[in-house]
Amino acid sequence: DTEVTQTPKHLVMGMTNKKSLKCEQHMGHRAMYWYKQKAKKPPELMFVYSYEKLSINESVPSRFSPECPNSSLLNLHLHALQPEDSALYLCASSQGAGRYGYTFGSGTRLTVV
Amino acid sequence: AQTVTQSQPEMSVQEAETVTLSCTYDTSESDYYLFWYKQPPSRQMILVIRQEAYKQQNATENRFSVNFQKAAKSFSLKISDSQLGDAAMYFCAYRGSFSGAGSYQLTFGKGTKLSVIP
């Protein structure tokens, strides 16, 4: 299995909702990442987990809450989002710290209404 | 801080022709890694090719090759025999070789949108 699987593919949520994005990989990668990508822009790093521990938090607002339950799963819990949080959320994983490249999922397209 | 510059927001190429996408970067490091990623409308970022800075030989993957000029801090991507499926956004990315939490970070350029004309 050489894929990173993200669910759901599309999500529409209200500003008072709570939802979660899920990411799964079975490549034995021990680093996992959340990126946010706005239209026609490059991805922006949000969080990095290394060996299930949060390694990097790029000053992301607390309405985004990451969780890494085990080495294969990465969740992003969403609460009280704003319309400007609408974006494509990409999950990625890497062997080690990414010297050989990252494997990305196909993303969750999030719309906040 | 490292920066990555892609000076061509959009490019087009005729099917079966060759196109070169440019990328320059700024760094004070001597050892690092460079990548080209492709993002088609399906949204998934796909690794196209990877170059290690300490290797002078240019990386090649089938129809994709790079021209890595370390002194000039240039890392261009050449696509030969372009196919319709090559149409996508292409991102150049830099990763340093330092250890610690910062080593996980990829710095992306702003991307080049490639269109392939039948």
Short mmCIF file of C-alpha atoms in Angstrom, two decimals:
data_model
loop_
_atom_site.label_atom_id
_atom_site.label_comp_id
_atom_site.label_asym_id
_atom_site.label_seq_id
_atom_site.Cartn_x
_atom_site.Cartn_y
_atom_site.Cartn_z
CA ASP A 1 0.00 0.00 0.00
CA THR A 2 1.63 3.23 -1.16
CA GLU A 3 -1.22 5.62 -0.54
CA VAL A 4 -2.36 8.22 1.90
CA THR A 5 -6.14 8.06 2.22
CA GLN A 6 -8.15 11.07 3.32
CA THR A 7 -11.80 11.19 4.25
CA PRO A 8 -14.13 12.81 3.55
CA LYS A 9 -13.25 14.19 0.12
CA HIS A 10 -15.67 17.08 0.51
CA LEU A 11 -17.08 18.69 3.64
CA VAL A 12 -19.48 21.59 4.14
CA MET A 13 -19.89 22.78 7.70
CA GLY A 14 -21.44 25.64 9.55
CA MET A 15 -19.48 27.93 11.79
CA THR A 16 -20.92 26.30 14.91
CA ASN A 17 -20.34 22.71 13.81
CA LYS A 18 -17.73 20.23 15.00
CA LYS A 19 -16.26 17.93 12.40
CA SER A 20 -13.15 15.83 11.89
CA LEU A 21 -10.89 15.07 8.96
CA LYS A 22 -9.24 11.69 8.83
CA CYS A 23 -5.97 10.58 7.26
CA GLU A 24 -4.59 7.05 7.08
CA GLN A 25 -1.41 5.46 5.73
CA HIS A 26 0.01 1.95 5.93
CA MET A 27 3.48 2.55 4.55
CA GLY A 28 5.16 2.48 7.96
CA HIS A 29 5.91 6.20 7.75
CA ARG A 30 6.49 7.70 11.18
CA ALA A 31 6.05 11.36 10.23
CA MET A 32 2.64 12.74 9.27
CA TYR A 33 1.63 16.24 8.26
CA TRP A 34 -1.38 18.50 7.82
CA TYR A 35 -1.23 21.18 5.15
CA LYS A 36 -3.73 23.87 4.21
CA GLN A 37 -3.95 24.96 0.59
CA LYS A 38 -5.93 27.92 -0.67
CA ALA A 39 -6.86 28.17 -4.34
CA LYS A 40 -3.90 28.77 -6.68
CA LYS A 41 -1.47 28.85 -3.76
CA PRO A 42 1.14 26.37 -2.54
CA PRO A 43 0.39 24.23 0.51
CA GLU A 44 1.08 25.76 3.91
CA LEU A 45 2.29 23.56 6.75
CA MET A 46 0.00 23.39 9.78
CA PHE A 47 1.17 20.49 11.94
CA VAL A 48 3.83 17.79 11.98
CA TYR A 49 3.65 14.58 13.99
CA SER A 50 6.76 12.49 14.44
CA TYR A 51 6.40 9.11 16.12
CA GLU A 52 2.88 10.10 17.19
CA LYS A 53 4.10 13.21 18.99
CA LEU A 54 3.37 16.74 17.87
CA SER A 55 6.62 18.10 16.52
CA ILE A 56 5.57 21.31 14.80
CA ASN A 57 2.56 23.59 15.26
CA GLU A 58 2.84 26.50 12.86
CA SER A 59 0.88 28.91 15.06
CA VAL A 60 -2.39 27.43 13.93
CA PRO A 61 -5.56 28.78 15.65
CA SER A 62 -6.93 26.54 18.39
CA ARG A 63 -10.10 25.91 16.40
CA PHE A 64 -7.93 23.35 14.58
CA SER A 65 -6.97 20.46 16.85
CA PRO A 66 -4.76 17.64 15.55
CA GLU A 67 -4.64 14.14 16.93
CA CYS A 68 -2.45 11.16 16.15
CA PRO A 69 -4.03 8.06 17.76
CA ASN A 70 -1.45 5.67 16.31
CA SER A 71 1.30 5.49 13.72
CA SER A 72 -1.15 5.01 10.85
CA LEU A 73 -3.82 7.56 11.66
CA LEU A 74 -3.94 11.34 11.78
CA ASN A 75 -7.04 13.34 12.55
CA LEU A 76 -7.81 17.04 12.37
CA HIS A 77 -10.67 18.14 14.59
CA LEU A 78 -12.49 21.28 13.52
CA HIS A 79 -14.61 23.53 15.71
CA ALA A 80 -16.05 27.02 15.31
CA LEU A 81 -14.37 27.60 11.98
CA GLN A 82 -14.57 30.81 10.00
CA PRO A 83 -15.41 31.18 6.29
CA GLU A 84 -11.76 32.06 5.61
CA ASP A 85 -10.83 28.56 6.78
CA SER A 86 -12.40 27.19 3.60
CA ALA A 87 -9.58 25.46 1.74
CA LEU A 88 -8.16 22.15 0.61
CA TYR A 89 -6.66 20.27 3.56
CA LEU A 90 -3.91 17.89 2.57
CA CYS A 91 -2.43 15.12 4.66
CA ALA A 92 1.04 13.77 3.94
CA SER A 93 3.44 11.24 5.36
CA SER A 94 7.14 10.59 5.03
CA GLN A 95 9.76 8.03 5.77
CA GLY A 96 11.90 9.68 8.39
CA ALA A 97 11.91 13.45 8.06
CA GLY A 98 11.15 13.57 4.37
CA ARG A 99 14.51 13.43 2.64
CA TYR A 100 13.03 11.04 0.09
CA GLY A 101 9.92 13.12 -0.42
CA TYR A 102 6.46 13.19 1.04
CA THR A 103 3.46 11.12 0.02
CA PHE A 104 0.32 13.24 -0.12
CA GLY A 105 -3.32 12.32 0.02
CA SER A 106 -5.85 13.82 -2.38
CA GLY A 107 -7.19 16.14 0.26
CA THR A 108 -10.47 17.21 1.82
CA ARG A 109 -12.16 20.19 0.20
CA LEU A 110 -13.63 22.11 3.16
CA THR A 111 -16.26 24.81 2.81
CA VAL A 112 -17.33 26.78 5.88
CA VAL A 113 -20.69 28.48 5.56
CA ALA B 1 15.07 31.68 5.70
CA GLN B 2 14.95 29.65 2.53
CA THR B 3 12.88 30.94 -0.37
CA VAL B 4 11.83 29.21 -3.57
CA THR B 5 10.92 31.21 -6.66
CA GLN B 6 9.03 30.00 -9.70
CA SER B 7 8.97 32.90 -12.13
CA GLN B 8 6.53 31.39 -14.64
CA PRO B 9 2.96 31.44 -13.30
CA GLU B 10 1.68 29.72 -16.45
CA MET B 11 3.17 27.85 -19.38
CA SER B 12 1.87 25.86 -22.30
CA VAL B 13 3.37 23.19 -24.53
CA GLN B 14 2.27 21.30 -27.59
CA GLU B 15 1.68 17.61 -27.14
CA ALA B 16 4.86 15.59 -27.83
CA GLU B 17 7.06 18.69 -27.45
CA THR B 18 9.51 19.55 -24.67
CA VAL B 19 9.01 22.18 -21.99
CA THR B 20 11.21 23.48 -19.19
CA LEU B 21 9.89 24.89 -15.93
CA SER B 22 12.24 27.09 -13.95
CA CYS B 23 12.90 27.25 -10.23
CA THR B 24 15.45 29.19 -8.22
CA TYR B 25 16.02 29.09 -4.49
CA ASP B 26 17.94 30.91 -1.86
CA THR B 27 19.78 29.11 0.92
CA SER B 28 22.92 29.33 2.99
CA GLU B 29 23.12 25.56 3.39
CA SER B 30 25.46 23.34 1.45
CA ASP B 31 23.44 20.16 1.76
CA TYR B 32 19.71 20.01 1.03
CA TYR B 33 17.05 18.31 -1.07
CA LEU B 34 14.98 19.63 -3.93
CA PHE B 35 11.74 18.26 -5.28
CA TRP B 36 9.26 18.82 -8.09
CA TYR B 37 5.66 18.01 -7.26
CA LYS B 38 2.77 17.79 -9.71
CA GLN B 39 -0.79 18.66 -8.67
CA PRO B 40 -3.40 17.79 -11.30
CA PRO B 41 -7.07 18.79 -10.97
CA SER B 42 -7.55 15.62 -8.90
CA ARG B 43 -5.73 17.64 -6.19
CA GLN B 44 -3.24 15.02 -5.08
CA MET B 45 0.35 16.24 -4.87
CA ILE B 46 2.50 13.71 -6.72
CA LEU B 47 6.27 13.56 -6.37
CA VAL B 48 7.79 13.86 -9.85
CA ILE B 49 11.50 13.95 -9.16
CA ARG B 50 13.99 14.46 -6.35
CA GLN B 51 17.54 15.82 -6.27
CA GLU B 52 20.10 15.63 -3.49
CA ALA B 53 22.33 18.70 -3.47
CA TYR B 54 25.53 16.80 -2.81
CA LYS B 55 25.02 14.75 -5.97
CA GLN B 56 26.25 16.52 -9.07
CA GLN B 57 24.47 14.17 -11.44
CA ASN B 58 21.08 15.47 -12.56
CA ALA B 59 18.14 13.30 -11.58
CA THR B 60 16.04 11.64 -14.28
CA GLU B 61 12.72 9.83 -14.10
CA ASN B 62 11.53 8.61 -17.50
CA ARG B 63 10.39 11.72 -19.44
CA PHE B 64 11.23 14.04 -16.54
CA SER B 65 14.71 15.37 -15.89
CA VAL B 66 16.22 18.25 -13.99
CA ASN B 67 18.99 20.71 -14.64
CA PHE B 68 20.51 21.31 -11.22
CA GLN B 69 22.95 24.20 -11.07
CA LYS B 70 24.08 24.38 -7.44
CA ALA B 71 26.24 27.47 -7.75
CA ALA B 72 23.44 29.34 -9.49
CA LYS B 73 20.85 27.88 -7.09
CA SER B 74 18.74 26.81 -10.00
CA PHE B 75 16.63 23.66 -10.33
CA SER B 76 14.66 23.48 -13.59
CA LEU B 77 12.39 20.65 -14.69
CA LYS B 78 12.36 19.41 -18.27
CA ILE B 79 9.41 17.41 -19.52
CA SER B 80 10.07 15.59 -22.78
CA ASP B 81 7.43 14.20 -25.15
CA SER B 82 4.70 16.08 -23.28
CA GLN B 83 1.42 14.25 -22.81
CA LEU B 84 -2.08 15.47 -22.05
CA GLY B 85 -1.81 13.91 -18.62
CA ASP B 86 1.11 16.20 -17.80
CA ALA B 87 -1.26 19.16 -17.55
CA ALA B 88 -1.15 20.24 -13.91
CA MET B 89 0.23 22.72 -11.42
CA TYR B 90 3.91 22.07 -10.78
CA PHE B 91 5.52 23.06 -7.49
CA CYS B 92 9.22 23.25 -6.80
CA ALA B 93 10.08 22.51 -3.16
CA TYR B 94 13.14 22.77 -0.92
CA ARG B 95 14.01 20.80 2.18
CA GLY B 96 17.07 21.53 4.28
CA SER B 97 19.32 18.86 5.70
CA PHE B 98 19.42 20.18 9.24
CA SER B 99 18.22 17.96 12.06
CA GLY B 100 15.51 18.69 14.58
CA ALA B 101 11.94 19.79 14.14
CA GLY B 102 12.76 22.19 11.32
CA SER B 103 13.99 19.38 9.12
CA TYR B 104 10.41 18.35 8.46
CA GLN B 105 9.54 21.54 6.67
CA LEU B 106 9.18 21.81 2.92
CA THR B 107 9.37 25.25 1.37
CA PHE B 108 7.27 25.48 -1.78
CA GLY B 109 7.42 27.86 -4.70
CA LYS B 110 4.19 29.49 -5.86
CA GLY B 111 3.76 27.01 -8.68
CA THR B 112 3.62 26.95 -12.47
CA LYS B 113 0.40 25.96 -14.22
CA LEU B 114 1.24 23.83 -17.25
CA SER B 115 -1.24 23.41 -20.07
CA VAL B 116 -0.73 20.79 -22.80
CA ILE B 117 -2.20 21.62 -26.18
CA PRO B 118 -3.38 18.66 -28.29
#
